[in-house]
XYZ file of C-alpha atoms in Angstrom:
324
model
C 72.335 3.459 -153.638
C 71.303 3.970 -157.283
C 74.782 3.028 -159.480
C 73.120 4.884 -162.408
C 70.976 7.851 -163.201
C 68.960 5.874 -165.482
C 68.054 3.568 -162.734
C 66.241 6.517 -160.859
C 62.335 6.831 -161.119
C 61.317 9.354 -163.031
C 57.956 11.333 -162.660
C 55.734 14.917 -163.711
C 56.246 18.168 -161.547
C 52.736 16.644 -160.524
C 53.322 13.633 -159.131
C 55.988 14.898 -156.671
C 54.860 16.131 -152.926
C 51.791 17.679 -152.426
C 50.072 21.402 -152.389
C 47.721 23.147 -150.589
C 46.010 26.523 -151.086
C 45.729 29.146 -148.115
C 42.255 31.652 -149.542
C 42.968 34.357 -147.300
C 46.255 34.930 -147.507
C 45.757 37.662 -149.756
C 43.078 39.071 -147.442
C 45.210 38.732 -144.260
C 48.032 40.579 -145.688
C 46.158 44.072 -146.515
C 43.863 43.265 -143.538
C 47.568 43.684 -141.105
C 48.939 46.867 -143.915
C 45.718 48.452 -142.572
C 46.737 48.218 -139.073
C 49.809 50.434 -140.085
C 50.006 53.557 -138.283
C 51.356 55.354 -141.472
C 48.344 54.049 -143.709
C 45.240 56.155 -143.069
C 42.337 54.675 -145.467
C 39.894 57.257 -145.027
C 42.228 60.197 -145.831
C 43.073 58.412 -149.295
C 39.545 57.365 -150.135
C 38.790 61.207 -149.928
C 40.901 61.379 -152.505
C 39.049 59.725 -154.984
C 42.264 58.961 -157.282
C 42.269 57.658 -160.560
C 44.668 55.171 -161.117
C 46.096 53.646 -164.201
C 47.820 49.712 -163.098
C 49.656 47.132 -165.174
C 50.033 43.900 -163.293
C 52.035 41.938 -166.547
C 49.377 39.582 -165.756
C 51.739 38.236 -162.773
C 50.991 38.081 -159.287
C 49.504 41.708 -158.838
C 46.441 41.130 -160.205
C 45.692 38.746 -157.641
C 45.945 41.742 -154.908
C 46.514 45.198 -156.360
C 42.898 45.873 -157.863
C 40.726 44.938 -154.406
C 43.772 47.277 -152.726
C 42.531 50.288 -154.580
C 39.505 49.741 -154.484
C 39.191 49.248 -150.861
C 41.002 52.334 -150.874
C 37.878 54.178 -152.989
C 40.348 54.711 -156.445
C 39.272 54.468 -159.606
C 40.901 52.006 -161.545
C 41.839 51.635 -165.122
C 43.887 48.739 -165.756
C 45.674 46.587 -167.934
C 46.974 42.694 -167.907
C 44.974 41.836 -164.615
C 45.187 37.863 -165.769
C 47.325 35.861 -163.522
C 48.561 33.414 -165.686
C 52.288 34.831 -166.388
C 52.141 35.284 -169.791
C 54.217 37.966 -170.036
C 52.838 40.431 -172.731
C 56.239 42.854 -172.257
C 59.525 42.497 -170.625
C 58.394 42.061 -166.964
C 61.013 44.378 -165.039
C 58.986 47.602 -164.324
C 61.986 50.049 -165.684
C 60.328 52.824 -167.906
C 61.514 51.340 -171.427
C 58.930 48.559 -170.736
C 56.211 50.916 -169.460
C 54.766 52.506 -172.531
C 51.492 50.618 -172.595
C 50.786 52.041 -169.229
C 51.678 55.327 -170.266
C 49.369 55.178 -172.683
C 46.896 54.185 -170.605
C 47.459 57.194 -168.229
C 47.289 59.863 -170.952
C 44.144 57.874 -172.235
C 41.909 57.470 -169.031
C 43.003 60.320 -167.493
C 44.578 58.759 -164.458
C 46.478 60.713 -161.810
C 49.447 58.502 -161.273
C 50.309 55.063 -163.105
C 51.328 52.420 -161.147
C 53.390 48.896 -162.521
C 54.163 45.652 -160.526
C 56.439 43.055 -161.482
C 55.534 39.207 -161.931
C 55.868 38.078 -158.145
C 54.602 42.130 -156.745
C 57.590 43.145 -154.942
C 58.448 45.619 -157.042
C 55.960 49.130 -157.998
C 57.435 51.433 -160.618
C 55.410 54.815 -160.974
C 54.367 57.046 -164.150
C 53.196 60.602 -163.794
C 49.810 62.180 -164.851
C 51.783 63.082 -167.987
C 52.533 59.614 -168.976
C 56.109 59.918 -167.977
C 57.459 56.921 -165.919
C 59.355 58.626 -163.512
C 61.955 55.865 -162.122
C 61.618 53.484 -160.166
C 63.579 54.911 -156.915
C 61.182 57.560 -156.713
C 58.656 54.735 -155.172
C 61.109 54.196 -152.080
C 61.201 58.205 -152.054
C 57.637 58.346 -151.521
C 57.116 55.726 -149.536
C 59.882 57.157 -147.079
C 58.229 60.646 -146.984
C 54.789 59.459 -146.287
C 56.073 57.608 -143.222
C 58.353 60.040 -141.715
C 56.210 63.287 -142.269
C 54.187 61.976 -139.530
C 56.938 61.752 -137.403
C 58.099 64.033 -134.890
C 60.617 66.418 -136.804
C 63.804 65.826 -136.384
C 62.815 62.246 -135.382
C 65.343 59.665 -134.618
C 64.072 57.088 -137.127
C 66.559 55.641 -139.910
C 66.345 55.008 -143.587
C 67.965 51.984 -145.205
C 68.999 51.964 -148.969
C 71.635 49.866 -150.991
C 74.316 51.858 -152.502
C 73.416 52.232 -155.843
C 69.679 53.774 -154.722
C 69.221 57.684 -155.872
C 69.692 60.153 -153.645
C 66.156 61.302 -154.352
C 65.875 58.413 -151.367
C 68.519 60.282 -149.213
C 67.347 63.663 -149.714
C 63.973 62.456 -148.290
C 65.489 60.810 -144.937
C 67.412 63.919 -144.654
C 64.345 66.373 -145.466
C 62.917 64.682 -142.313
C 65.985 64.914 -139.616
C 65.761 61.170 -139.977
C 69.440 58.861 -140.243
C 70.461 57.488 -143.689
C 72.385 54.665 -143.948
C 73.429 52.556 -147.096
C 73.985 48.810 -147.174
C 75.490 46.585 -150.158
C 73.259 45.811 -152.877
C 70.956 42.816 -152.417
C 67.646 42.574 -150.540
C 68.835 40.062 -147.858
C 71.758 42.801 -147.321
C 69.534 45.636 -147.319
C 66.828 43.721 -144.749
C 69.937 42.448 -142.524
C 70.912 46.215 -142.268
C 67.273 47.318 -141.648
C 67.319 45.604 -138.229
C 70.531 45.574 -137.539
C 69.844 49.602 -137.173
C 66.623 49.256 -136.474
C 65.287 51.406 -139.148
C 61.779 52.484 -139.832
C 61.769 52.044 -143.629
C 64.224 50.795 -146.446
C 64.286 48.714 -149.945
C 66.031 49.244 -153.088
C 66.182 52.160 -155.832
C 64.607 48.847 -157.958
C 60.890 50.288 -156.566
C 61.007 47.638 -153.817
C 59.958 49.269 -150.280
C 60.403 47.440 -146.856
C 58.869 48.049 -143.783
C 59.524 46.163 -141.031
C 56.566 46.516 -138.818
C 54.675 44.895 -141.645
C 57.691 42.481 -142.825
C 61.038 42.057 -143.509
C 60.875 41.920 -147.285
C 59.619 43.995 -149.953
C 55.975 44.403 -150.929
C 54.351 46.629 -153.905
C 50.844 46.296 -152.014
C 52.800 48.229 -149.258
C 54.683 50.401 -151.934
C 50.874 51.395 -153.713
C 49.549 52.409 -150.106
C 52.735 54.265 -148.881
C 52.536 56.673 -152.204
C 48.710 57.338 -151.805
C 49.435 58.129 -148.554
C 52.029 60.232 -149.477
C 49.905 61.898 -152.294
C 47.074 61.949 -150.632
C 48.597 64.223 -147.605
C 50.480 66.551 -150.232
C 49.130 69.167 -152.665
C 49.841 69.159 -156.252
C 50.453 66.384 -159.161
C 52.946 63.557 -158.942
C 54.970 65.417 -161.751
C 54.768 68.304 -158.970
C 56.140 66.777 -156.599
C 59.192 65.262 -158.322
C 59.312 69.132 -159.752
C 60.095 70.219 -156.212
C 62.654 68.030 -155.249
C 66.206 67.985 -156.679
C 66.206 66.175 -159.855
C 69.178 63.648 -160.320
C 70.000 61.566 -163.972
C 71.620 57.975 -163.311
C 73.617 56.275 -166.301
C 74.596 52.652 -165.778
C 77.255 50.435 -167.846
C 78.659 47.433 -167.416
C 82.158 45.961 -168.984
C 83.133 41.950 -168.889
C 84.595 41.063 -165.816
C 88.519 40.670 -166.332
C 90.697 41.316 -163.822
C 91.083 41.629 -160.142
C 89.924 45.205 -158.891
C 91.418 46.578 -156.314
C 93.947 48.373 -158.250
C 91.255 50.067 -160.262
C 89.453 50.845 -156.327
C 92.897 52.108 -155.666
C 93.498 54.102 -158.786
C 89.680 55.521 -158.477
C 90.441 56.684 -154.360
C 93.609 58.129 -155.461
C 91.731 60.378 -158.370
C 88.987 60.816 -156.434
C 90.733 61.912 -153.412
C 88.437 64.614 -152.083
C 85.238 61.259 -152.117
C 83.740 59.464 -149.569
C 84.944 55.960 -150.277
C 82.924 53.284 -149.180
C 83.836 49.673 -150.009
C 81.288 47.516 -148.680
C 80.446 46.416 -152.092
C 82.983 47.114 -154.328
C 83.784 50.554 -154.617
C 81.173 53.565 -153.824
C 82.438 57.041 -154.574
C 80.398 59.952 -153.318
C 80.151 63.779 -153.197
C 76.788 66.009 -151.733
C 75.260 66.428 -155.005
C 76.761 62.706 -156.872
C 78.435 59.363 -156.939
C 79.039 56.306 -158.761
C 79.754 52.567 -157.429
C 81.692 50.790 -159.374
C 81.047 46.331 -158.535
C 81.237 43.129 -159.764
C 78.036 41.405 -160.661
C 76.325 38.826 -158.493
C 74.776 37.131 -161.429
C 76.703 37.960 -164.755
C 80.476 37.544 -165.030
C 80.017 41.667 -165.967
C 81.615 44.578 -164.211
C 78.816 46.813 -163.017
C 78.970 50.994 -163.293
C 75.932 52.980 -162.319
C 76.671 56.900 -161.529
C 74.204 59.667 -160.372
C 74.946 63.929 -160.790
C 72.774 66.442 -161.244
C 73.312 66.543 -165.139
C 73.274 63.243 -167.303
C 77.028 64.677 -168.571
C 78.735 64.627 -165.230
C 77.148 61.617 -164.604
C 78.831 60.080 -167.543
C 81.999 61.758 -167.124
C 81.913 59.749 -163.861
C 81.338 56.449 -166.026
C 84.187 57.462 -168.236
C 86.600 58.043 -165.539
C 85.518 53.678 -164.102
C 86.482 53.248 -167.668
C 89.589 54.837 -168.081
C 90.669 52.956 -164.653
C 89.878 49.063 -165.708
């Protein structure tokens, strides 16, 4: 045994182990998302879409560009370099998208399309320019599977509890089960097989699909919503103009006391909701909700609600608040 630290030797990340570098992985991957039953390349390629991308010069520009390009788009992109120098924050949330935006109104582009740093995450911005949240990628995905399934089919949708309901409205479009799990990817996956679903991820734009793999994948996310767009008429701003249009507000307060009295005090206000405690505490009516759990990683109390109007959502917020 070493008696003291200063004893131990001491080396560069360089000198430790060893690496090696697998060249097709990359080409493996989309080579099995083409074998998907749900992915049909030749119906997209008709298409001919224009697409503006922002890889945040992480791991996406490594993969996304040969993706849509193998599936015929046209391309207009920005921060391709893979060297993860960060030009933005890298989270794809719309307050970090306006460079992409920009690029959409500029070039034209149909849809806009952002990746986070390691591409598990795809956030989406509309003809317009406007980024139009990042659960609407899970939406999307979900649709252009299961509207090539028999209706009502018996397949099941997968979603942590503090995804939109723009993500339940589209299981339930199809006759397909909808089932939530706590938040967390490993939670969300372990729920995914446990029920044997067809398709789930996280309102965070991260899709899963188990037939590919048990874990999310943008790559799979891009190919799901051209597939989705590509069978539908009518503009990505169209199609969120169809569906039911939710507003989420989220808060967070420092984490202070035990909270099962406030989970108590909530039920007991709340009494005509559909309590679900999985994960804290998850409120919910047809048309809204809010979930109400501590952090995982910050010693912070965690609020997110969803209603119809950004007020009742809020009033929901106010009401966690008012019960701390």
């Amino acid at each position: 045994l070493v008696d003291h630290p200063a004893k131990l030797a001491r080396c560069g990340w360089n000198q430790i182990g060893s690496w090696s570098q697998d060249a097709d992985a990359i080409s493996r991957h989309l080579a099995a998302l083409w074998q998907l039953p749900f992915i049909d390349v030749e119906a997209i390629r008709k298409r001919r879409f224009h697409v503006a991308l922002d890889c945040v010069r992480g791991a996406g520009g490594a993969v996304i560009p040969g993706l849509l390009e193998h599936l015929g788009c046209t391309v207009a992109a920005i921060n391709l370099e893979v060297d993860g120098k960060f030009p933005r924050e890298p989270e794809p949330i719309p307050e970090n998208l306006g460079a992409l935006s920009a690029l959409v109104r500029e070039s034209g582009a149909a849809i806009g399309m952002a990746v986070d740093p390691d591409v598990d995450r795809l956030a989406l911005v509309d003809e317009h320019g406007t980024p139009i949240g990042e659960d609407y990628t899970l939406a999307f995905a979900a649709h252009a599977i299961l509207g090539q399934r028999p209706v009502p089919s018996e397949d099941t949708v997968v979603a942590n509890l503090s995804t939109s309901l723009v993500v339940e409205d589209a299981a339930r479009f199809h006759g397909a089960r909808f089932v939530r799990a706590p938040v967390g990817e490993a939670n969300v996956v372990a729920a995914i097989r446990a029920e044997q679903a067809i398709i789930g991820g996280e309102g965070n734009g991260g899709v899963i699909v188990p037939a590919l793999h048990s874990g999310r994948d943008a790559p799979l996310g891009v190919a799901l919503v051209l597939q989705y767009l590509a069978r539908e008429d009518g503009t990505v701003s169209d199609r969120v103009g169809r569906a039911a249009r939710y507003h989420i507000v989220k808060a967070k307060v420092p984490l202070g006391q035990e909270l099962q009295d406030t989970y108590r005090a909530m039920e007991s206000r709340f009494p005509d909701a559909i309590a679900d405690r999985q994960d804290g505490l998850r409120l919910a009516w047809p048309d809204r909700w809010v979930h109400l759990r501590p952090s995982g990683t910050e010693p912070v109390i965690r609020i997110i609600a969803e209603a119809s109007t950004e007020v009742a959502a809020g009033e929901l917020i106010s009401a966690c608040r008012e019960s701390l």
